[in-house]
DNA sequence: TAGGCCATCTGGTCCT
DNA sequence: AGGACCAGATGGCCTA
């Protein structure tokens, strides 16, 4: 599910946690994931104080143990008494572990955020959830590798279908939004007896259709709301905005009205430079005739796109071709990626 | 209000 | 022993 970005999360600890954790650490928690330097310093101070206390208590501890030697030894595993010192040590250990765990999770979230930026349909305001980011990334990798494997450029619908496999409705809508497509047109019809993620019998209508099924889904994993296309969840486009050059190809595909859509920043998945997403520059009617090909690219790349050399998409003139150089070409990609990009181009231009 | 998502804490396990 | 990793529990926030 896509979620709009909200304020930093706050947390309230359980009674036990409150008992164990210092006020300073609780303050840090209130600051949430974006805890600033001040809070971290406070926590460090707190840890320092606790460690000092610990040293003092160690002496106490030794005294207690000496006292214990005068008593008769008990059998069985020696159960250490939770002395004040041990309690303090425990607290310090836990606080350190908590801090490490927080950092670890922040690192994980940072990595996830990086992933969000390189999968299609990145938006700062309409963030994909973690699970949806991973699903979309998996689909994206699969779709791109399928392009490599087959050596053919897939048609738009197949590509989008592959991207949206197993995704929730909101995410599907988001992807559709990036493409300015109506999700109903590229997702299989839902039938009562068939899992919504499985393509219907007629799904092969698109030439070059990706015969993709999510491993997780084929394994029978629960995925209740994903991939269904309730008309009420259709992607909505900003009222009054032009469709760009998609319009002549996708009559009835594009959605005409709806609440405002918050456009993704980068890399939005768009089709061909002619209708670079969310620029909504009017395209002359004559331009529509120049190209029947589609390409997917990141808006950040800025390139205007050009007609594909791979023809018009065969039997289905509405389903154009994806241009590989624009699948991958957006600012910020590494040298390695550019190299790969060039290799992809070589493959496609040789074929 | 229920459900989804998230951050955090926590204890267990494994590894160095 | 200490750190990394993991999964369960908990509670807050947000949206339909």
GROMACS .gro file of C-alpha atoms (C1' of nucleotides) in nm:
model
  383
    1UNK     CA    1   0.000   0.000   0.000
    2UNK     CA    2   0.128   0.342  -0.078
    3UNK     CA    3   0.129   0.580   0.208
    4UNK     CA    4   0.170   0.949   0.221
    5UNK     CA    5   0.466   1.059   0.420
    6UNK     CA    6   0.383   1.153   0.772
    7UNK     CA    7   0.560   1.290   1.072
    8UNK     CA    8   0.826   1.097   1.247
    9UNK     CA    9   0.704   0.808   1.445
   10UNK     CA   10   0.686   0.827   1.818
   11UNK     CA   11   0.691   0.537   2.050
   12UNK     CA   12   0.574   0.472   2.399
   13UNK     CA   13   0.737   0.196   2.588
   14UNK     CA   14   0.578  -0.072   2.792
   15UNK     CA   15   0.586  -0.056   3.170
   16UNK     CA   16   0.880  -0.291   3.174
   17UNK     CA   17   1.064  -0.086   2.918
   18UNK     CA   18   0.994   0.231   3.107
   19UNK     CA   19   1.128   0.069   3.416
   20UNK     CA   20   1.448  -0.034   3.245
   21UNK     CA   21   1.511   0.262   3.025
   22UNK     CA   22   1.622   0.598   3.142
   23UNK     CA   23   1.423   0.915   3.083
   24UNK     CA   24   1.691   1.024   2.843
   25UNK     CA   25   1.648   0.717   2.634
   26UNK     CA   26   1.274   0.764   2.642
   27UNK     CA   27   1.326   1.115   2.516
   28UNK     CA   28   1.529   0.970   2.235
   29UNK     CA   29   1.245   0.737   2.149
   30UNK     CA   30   1.001   1.023   2.136
   31UNK     CA   31   1.223   1.184   1.879
   32UNK     CA   32   1.156   0.881   1.665
   33UNK     CA   33   1.363   0.752   1.380
   34UNK     CA   34   1.491   1.094   1.299
   35UNK     CA   35   1.642   1.141   1.642
   36UNK     CA   36   1.880   1.428   1.623
   37UNK     CA   37   2.231   1.460   1.751
   38UNK     CA   38   2.112   1.616   2.074
   39UNK     CA   39   1.908   1.315   2.169
   40UNK     CA   40   2.189   1.079   2.084
   41UNK     CA   41   2.427   1.280   2.294
   42UNK     CA   42   2.181   1.270   2.580
   43UNK     CA   43   2.166   0.897   2.552
   44UNK     CA   44   2.544   0.876   2.547
   45UNK     CA   45   2.557   1.085   2.863
   46UNK     CA   46   2.307   0.856   3.022
   47UNK     CA   47   2.511   0.554   2.925
   48UNK     CA   48   2.820   0.718   3.067
   49UNK     CA   49   2.649   0.783   3.398
   50UNK     CA   50   2.522   0.430   3.411
   51UNK     CA   51   2.868   0.295   3.342
   52UNK     CA   52   3.005   0.504   3.626
   53UNK     CA   53   2.736   0.371   3.854
   54UNK     CA   54   2.822   0.028   3.738
   55UNK     CA   55   3.183   0.064   3.848
   56UNK     CA   56   3.073   0.179   4.190
   57UNK     CA   57   2.828  -0.104   4.219
   58UNK     CA   58   3.088  -0.360   4.125
   59UNK     CA   59   3.252  -0.301   4.458
   60UNK     CA   60   2.920  -0.356   4.627
   61UNK     CA   61   2.881  -0.670   4.427
   62UNK     CA   62   3.214  -0.809   4.542
   63UNK     CA   63   3.124  -0.740   4.901
   64UNK     CA   64   2.801  -0.925   4.858
   65UNK     CA   65   2.986  -1.221   4.712
   66UNK     CA   66   3.227  -1.226   5.002
   67UNK     CA   67   2.934  -1.235   5.239
   68UNK     CA   68   2.796  -1.523   5.041
   69UNK     CA   69   3.105  -1.731   5.099
   70UNK     CA   70   3.023  -1.760   5.466
   71UNK     CA   71   2.694  -1.924   5.387
   72UNK     CA   72   2.656  -2.296   5.300
   73UNK     CA   73   2.677  -2.361   4.928
   74UNK     CA   74   2.358  -2.448   4.753
   75UNK     CA   75   2.332  -2.718   4.490
   76UNK     CA   76   2.226  -2.668   4.135
   77UNK     CA   77   2.309  -2.397   3.891
   78UNK     CA   78   2.411  -2.086   4.063
   79UNK     CA   79   2.134  -1.844   4.001
   80UNK     CA   80   2.280  -1.501   4.013
   81UNK     CA   81   2.089  -1.262   4.224
   82UNK     CA   82   1.974  -0.954   4.038
   83UNK     CA   83   2.177  -0.714   4.243
   84UNK     CA   84   2.167  -0.345   4.190
   85UNK     CA   85   2.495  -0.368   4.000
   86UNK     CA   86   2.372  -0.643   3.775
   87UNK     CA   87   2.055  -0.458   3.711
   88UNK     CA   88   2.258  -0.157   3.614
   89UNK     CA   89   2.479  -0.365   3.387
   90UNK     CA   90   2.172  -0.517   3.236
   91UNK     CA   91   2.030  -0.176   3.171
   92UNK     CA   92   2.348  -0.057   3.007
   93UNK     CA   93   2.369  -0.367   2.794
   94UNK     CA   94   2.010  -0.328   2.688
   95UNK     CA   95   2.047   0.037   2.609
   96UNK     CA   96   2.353  -0.031   2.400
   97UNK     CA   97   2.180  -0.314   2.223
   98UNK     CA   98   1.875  -0.099   2.163
   99UNK     CA   99   2.089   0.177   2.018
  100UNK     CA  100   2.264  -0.071   1.792
  101UNK     CA  101   1.938  -0.217   1.683
  102UNK     CA  102   1.798   0.126   1.610
  103UNK     CA  103   2.101   0.211   1.400
  104UNK     CA  104   2.079  -0.118   1.223
  105UNK     CA  105   1.716  -0.060   1.137
  106UNK     CA  106   1.792   0.294   1.026
  107UNK     CA  107   2.058   0.156   0.795
  108UNK     CA  108   1.810  -0.093   0.664
  109UNK     CA  109   1.558   0.184   0.607
  110UNK     CA  110   1.819   0.396   0.433
  111UNK     CA  111   1.893   0.110   0.200
  112UNK     CA  112   1.523   0.067   0.139
  113UNK     CA  113   1.493   0.435   0.063
  114UNK     CA  114   1.775   0.402  -0.189
  115UNK     CA  115   1.586   0.116  -0.343
  116UNK     CA  116   1.272   0.327  -0.361
  117UNK     CA  117   1.463   0.581  -0.562
  118UNK     CA  118   1.575   0.338  -0.828
  119UNK     CA  119   1.256   0.147  -0.880
  120UNK     CA  120   0.992   0.308  -1.098
  121UNK     CA  121   0.747   0.553  -0.951
  122UNK     CA  122   0.951   0.707  -0.680
  123UNK     CA  123   0.773   0.979  -0.493
  124UNK     CA  124   0.877   1.162  -0.183
  125UNK     CA  125   0.524   1.229  -0.081
  126UNK     CA  126   0.362   0.902  -0.184
  127UNK     CA  127   0.610   0.656  -0.046
  128UNK     CA  128   0.582   0.292  -0.126
  129UNK     CA  129   0.565   0.073   0.178
  130UNK     CA  130   0.860  -0.149   0.252
  131UNK     CA  131   0.695  -0.462   0.127
  132UNK     CA  132   0.566  -0.294  -0.186
  133UNK     CA  133   0.908  -0.149  -0.257
  134UNK     CA  134   1.058  -0.495  -0.240
  135UNK     CA  135   0.784  -0.641  -0.456
  136UNK     CA  136   0.814  -0.370  -0.716
  137UNK     CA  137   1.193  -0.399  -0.716
  138UNK     CA  138   1.169  -0.771  -0.766
  139UNK     CA  139   0.925  -0.726  -1.053
  140UNK     CA  140   1.139  -0.455  -1.204
  141UNK     CA  141   1.450  -0.671  -1.191
  142UNK     CA  142   1.259  -0.957  -1.338
  143UNK     CA  143   1.116  -0.744  -1.618
  144UNK     CA  144   1.454  -0.602  -1.707
  145UNK     CA  145   1.623  -0.937  -1.697
  146UNK     CA  146   1.348  -1.070  -1.917
  147UNK     CA  147   1.433  -0.801  -2.167
  148UNK     CA  148   1.793  -0.915  -2.156
  149UNK     CA  149   1.705  -1.280  -2.175
  150UNK     CA  150   1.468  -1.257  -2.466
  151UNK     CA  151   1.671  -0.999  -2.651
  152UNK     CA  152   1.346  -0.842  -2.754
  153UNK     CA  153   1.188  -0.527  -2.636
  154UNK     CA  154   0.861  -0.609  -2.466
  155UNK     CA  155   0.545  -0.419  -2.532
  156UNK     CA  156   0.430  -0.163  -2.287
  157UNK     CA  157   0.140  -0.360  -2.149
  158UNK     CA  158   0.348  -0.666  -2.079
  159UNK     CA  159   0.607  -0.460  -1.908
  160UNK     CA  160   0.359  -0.285  -1.689
  161UNK     CA  161   0.183  -0.610  -1.614
  162UNK     CA  162   0.510  -0.758  -1.505
  163UNK     CA  163   0.582  -0.457  -1.290
  164UNK     CA  164   0.248  -0.475  -1.119
  165UNK     CA  165   0.235  -0.846  -1.052
  166UNK     CA  166   0.148  -0.906  -0.691
  167UNK     CA  167   0.136  -0.542  -0.602
  168UNK     CA  168  -0.141  -0.392  -0.398
  169UNK     CA  169  -0.406  -0.182  -0.565
  170UNK     CA  170  -0.266   0.149  -0.447
  171UNK     CA  171   0.078   0.060  -0.572
  172UNK     CA  172  -0.063  -0.063  -0.897
  173UNK     CA  173  -0.245   0.263  -0.927
  174UNK     CA  174   0.074   0.447  -0.855
  175UNK     CA  175   0.258   0.261  -1.126
  176UNK     CA  176  -0.030   0.323  -1.358
  177UNK     CA  177  -0.017   0.684  -1.258
  178UNK     CA  178   0.345   0.709  -1.352
  179UNK     CA  179   0.251   0.574  -1.690
  180UNK     CA  180  -0.066   0.773  -1.707
  181UNK     CA  181  -0.249   0.453  -1.774
  182UNK     CA  182  -0.570   0.311  -1.648
  183UNK     CA  183  -0.475   0.003  -1.446
  184UNK     CA  184  -0.785  -0.177  -1.566
  185UNK     CA  185  -0.637  -0.196  -1.909
  186UNK     CA  186  -0.323  -0.383  -1.823
  187UNK     CA  187  -0.434  -0.598  -1.536
  188UNK     CA  188  -0.617  -0.922  -1.596
  189UNK     CA  189  -0.985  -0.936  -1.538
  190UNK     CA  190  -1.076  -1.058  -1.199
  191UNK     CA  191  -1.277  -1.371  -1.183
  192UNK     CA  192  -1.434  -1.512  -0.870
  193UNK     CA  193  -1.259  -1.847  -0.887
  194UNK     CA  194  -0.924  -1.733  -1.003
  195UNK     CA  195  -0.658  -1.572  -0.791
  196UNK     CA  196  -0.640  -1.215  -0.895
  197UNK     CA  197  -0.271  -1.225  -0.968
  198UNK     CA  198  -0.301  -1.500  -1.223
  199UNK     CA  199  -0.356  -1.396  -1.577
  200UNK     CA  200  -0.681  -1.511  -1.731
  201UNK     CA  201  -0.692  -1.741  -2.026
  202UNK     CA  202  -0.692  -1.452  -2.263
  203UNK     CA  203  -0.403  -1.280  -2.102
  204UNK     CA  204  -0.172  -1.372  -2.383
  205UNK     CA  205  -0.346  -1.122  -2.600
  206UNK     CA  206  -0.039  -0.907  -2.584
  207UNK     CA  207   0.240  -1.024  -2.805
  208UNK     CA  208   0.554  -1.089  -2.611
  209UNK     CA  209   0.358  -1.121  -2.293
  210UNK     CA  210   0.570  -1.193  -1.990
  211UNK     CA  211   0.475  -1.528  -1.851
  212UNK     CA  212   0.566  -1.416  -1.509
  213UNK     CA  213   0.429  -1.532  -1.181
  214UNK     CA  214   0.551  -1.426  -0.850
  215UNK     CA  215   0.733  -1.712  -0.679
  216UNK     CA  216   0.571  -1.617  -0.357
  217UNK     CA  217   0.233  -1.621  -0.514
  218UNK     CA  218   0.284  -1.945  -0.693
  219UNK     CA  219   0.394  -2.091  -0.366
  220UNK     CA  220   0.050  -2.021  -0.239
  221UNK     CA  221   0.150  -1.752  -0.002
  222UNK     CA  222  -0.133  -1.536   0.117
  223UNK     CA  223  -0.168  -1.219  -0.076
  224UNK     CA  224  -0.526  -1.115  -0.025
  225UNK     CA  225  -0.555  -0.763  -0.151
  226UNK     CA  226  -0.283  -0.765  -0.407
  227UNK     CA  227  -0.340  -0.736  -0.775
  228UNK     CA  228  -0.710  -0.696  -0.761
  229UNK     CA  229  -0.865  -0.423  -0.959
  230UNK     CA  230  -1.172  -0.291  -0.796
  231UNK     CA  231  -1.297  -0.009  -1.015
  232UNK     CA  232  -1.313   0.209  -0.711
  233UNK     CA  233  -0.937   0.195  -0.689
  234UNK     CA  234  -0.868   0.304  -1.038
  235UNK     CA  235  -0.586   0.542  -1.066
  236UNK     CA  236  -0.693   0.896  -1.088
  237UNK     CA  237  -0.528   1.165  -1.283
  238UNK     CA  238  -0.517   1.534  -1.231
  239UNK     CA  239  -0.825   1.686  -1.372
  240UNK     CA  240  -0.784   1.863  -1.698
  241UNK     CA  241  -0.432   1.751  -1.763
  242UNK     CA  242  -0.351   1.633  -2.106
  243UNK     CA  243  -0.257   1.273  -2.162
  244UNK     CA  244   0.028   1.348  -2.389
  245UNK     CA  245   0.085   1.123  -2.681
  246UNK     CA  246  -0.060   0.823  -2.502
  247UNK     CA  247  -0.402   0.942  -2.585
  248UNK     CA  248  -0.418   0.844  -2.947
  249UNK     CA  249  -0.290   0.497  -2.866
  250UNK     CA  250  -0.488   0.425  -2.559
  251UNK     CA  251  -0.838   0.538  -2.623
  252UNK     CA  252  -1.039   0.445  -2.325
  253UNK     CA  253  -0.730   0.341  -2.140
  254UNK     CA  254  -0.651   0.663  -1.975
  255UNK     CA  255  -0.855   0.792  -1.694
  256UNK     CA  256  -1.011   1.124  -1.743
  257UNK     CA  257  -1.101   1.248  -1.401
  258UNK     CA  258  -1.016   1.203  -1.043
  259UNK     CA  259  -0.863   1.356  -0.737
  260UNK     CA  260  -0.528   1.516  -0.774
  261UNK     CA  261  -0.240   1.282  -0.809
  262UNK     CA  262   0.082   1.375  -0.649
  263UNK     CA  263   0.336   1.326  -0.919
  264UNK     CA  264   0.640   1.126  -0.843
  265UNK     CA  265   0.968   1.304  -0.838
  266UNK     CA  266   1.221   1.072  -0.982
  267UNK     CA  267   1.244   0.832  -1.141
  268UNK     CA  268   0.889   0.832  -1.263
  269UNK     CA  269   0.821   0.566  -1.513
  270UNK     CA  270   0.699   0.729  -1.827
  271UNK     CA  271   0.639   0.634  -2.178
  272UNK     CA  272   0.850   0.789  -2.446
  273UNK     CA  273   0.980   1.139  -2.436
  274UNK     CA  274   0.673   1.265  -2.612
  275UNK     CA  275   0.469   1.219  -2.302
  276UNK     CA  276   0.729   1.247  -2.041
  277UNK     CA  277   0.538   1.206  -1.721
  278UNK     CA  278   0.383   1.500  -1.550
  279UNK     CA  279   0.525   1.758  -1.777
  280UNK     CA  280   0.195   1.757  -1.959
  281UNK     CA  281   0.323   1.954  -2.244
  282UNK     CA  282   0.085   1.949  -2.531
  283UNK     CA  283   0.207   1.746  -2.821
  284UNK     CA  284   0.119   1.835  -3.170
  285UNK     CA  285  -0.110   1.589  -3.338
  286UNK     CA  286   0.139   1.539  -3.614
  287UNK     CA  287   0.393   1.422  -3.362
  288UNK     CA  288   0.174   1.131  -3.272
  289UNK     CA  289   0.221   0.990  -3.614
  290UNK     CA  290   0.594   1.003  -3.597
  291UNK     CA  291   0.626   0.724  -3.356
  292UNK     CA  292   0.425   0.426  -3.253
  293UNK     CA  293   0.692   0.316  -3.021
  294UNK     CA  294   0.709   0.355  -2.651
  295UNK     CA  295   0.992   0.378  -2.420
  296UNK     CA  296   1.013   0.375  -2.048
  297UNK     CA  297   1.248   0.611  -1.882
  298UNK     CA  298   1.311   0.804  -1.573
  299UNK     CA  299   1.184   1.155  -1.584
  300UNK     CA  300   1.501   1.272  -1.420
  301UNK     CA  301   1.687   1.172  -1.731
  302UNK     CA  302   1.523   1.455  -1.908
  303UNK     CA  303   1.585   1.322  -2.256
  304UNK     CA  304   1.303   1.384  -2.490
  305UNK     CA  305   1.300   1.037  -2.627
  306UNK     CA  306   1.280   0.938  -2.988
  307UNK     CA  307   1.111   0.683  -3.201
  308UNK     CA  308   1.218   0.334  -3.133
  309UNK     CA  309   1.415   0.144  -3.389
  310UNK     CA  310   1.230  -0.172  -3.296
  311UNK     CA  311   0.923  -0.113  -3.497
  312UNK     CA  312   0.566  -0.059  -3.408
  313UNK     CA  313   0.492  -0.342  -3.177
  314UNK     CA  314   0.375  -0.592  -3.431
  315UNK     CA  315   0.022  -0.716  -3.414
  316UNK     CA  316  -0.080  -0.466  -3.158
  317UNK     CA  317   0.002  -0.119  -3.270
  318UNK     CA  318  -0.117   0.014  -2.940
  319UNK     CA  319   0.141  -0.176  -2.752
  320UNK     CA  320   0.468  -0.019  -2.837
  321UNK     CA  321   0.821  -0.102  -2.755
  322UNK     CA  322   1.030  -0.015  -2.458
  323UNK     CA  323   1.355   0.151  -2.515
  324UNK     CA  324   1.619  -0.001  -2.305
  325UNK     CA  325   1.846   0.297  -2.284
  326UNK     CA  326   1.568   0.481  -2.121
  327UNK     CA  327   1.469   0.203  -1.894
  328UNK     CA  328   1.789   0.261  -1.713
  329UNK     CA  329   1.893   0.608  -1.790
  330UNK     CA  330   1.832   0.843  -1.509
  331UNK     CA  331   2.062   1.072  -1.327
  332UNK     CA  332   2.261   0.919  -1.053
  333UNK     CA  333   2.327   0.583  -1.208
  334UNK     CA  334   2.673   0.449  -1.165
  335UNK     CA  335   2.934   0.395  -1.426
  336UNK     CA  336   2.858   0.027  -1.407
  337UNK     CA  337   2.497   0.092  -1.482
  338UNK     CA  338   2.584   0.315  -1.772
  339UNK     CA  339   2.809   0.043  -1.902
  340UNK     CA  340   2.527  -0.204  -1.871
  341UNK     CA  341   2.306   0.045  -2.039
  342UNK     CA  342   2.544   0.064  -2.332
  343UNK     CA  343   2.554  -0.313  -2.352
  344UNK     CA  344   2.182  -0.326  -2.357
  345UNK     CA  345   2.176  -0.075  -2.635
  346UNK     CA  346   2.423  -0.282  -2.828
  347UNK     CA  347   2.203  -0.586  -2.790
  348UNK     CA  348   1.897  -0.407  -2.903
  349UNK     CA  349   2.050  -0.218  -3.187
  350UNK     CA  350   2.215  -0.530  -3.321
  351UNK     CA  351   1.899  -0.731  -3.318
  352DT     C1'  352  -1.307   0.166   1.411
  353DA     C1'  353  -1.039  -0.193   1.186
  354DG     C1'  354  -0.651  -0.283   0.943
  355DG     C1'  355  -0.203  -0.167   0.749
  356DC     C1'  356   0.234   0.009   0.831
  357DC     C1'  357   0.591   0.149   1.112
  358DA     C1'  358   0.953   0.215   1.494
  359DT     C1'  359   1.118   0.033   1.885
  360DC     C1'  360   1.228  -0.294   2.250
  361DT     C1'  361   1.345  -0.745   2.368
  362DG     C1'  362   1.537  -1.206   2.411
  363DG     C1'  363   1.733  -1.576   2.150
  364DT     C1'  364   2.087  -1.751   1.840
  365DC     C1'  365   2.500  -1.745   1.590
  366DC     C1'  366   2.949  -1.574   1.491
  367DT     C1'  367   3.399  -1.358   1.582
  368DA     C1'  368   3.202  -1.129   2.583
  369DG     C1'  369   3.011  -0.855   2.261
  370DG     C1'  370   2.804  -0.761   1.825
  371DA     C1'  371   2.497  -0.879   1.434
  372DC     C1'  372   2.086  -1.064   1.302
  373DC     C1'  373   1.626  -1.214   1.363
  374DA     C1'  374   1.146  -1.258   1.497
  375DG     C1'  375   0.782  -1.159   1.829
  376DA     C1'  376   0.547  -0.813   2.095
  377DT     C1'  377   0.379  -0.362   2.159
  378DG     C1'  378   0.181   0.065   2.070
  379DG     C1'  379   0.132   0.489   1.772
  380DC     C1'  380  -0.017   0.695   1.338
  381DC     C1'  381  -0.288   0.703   0.932
  382DT     C1'  382  -0.650   0.589   0.608
  383DA     C1'  383  -1.064   0.379   0.425
   0.00000   0.00000   0.00000
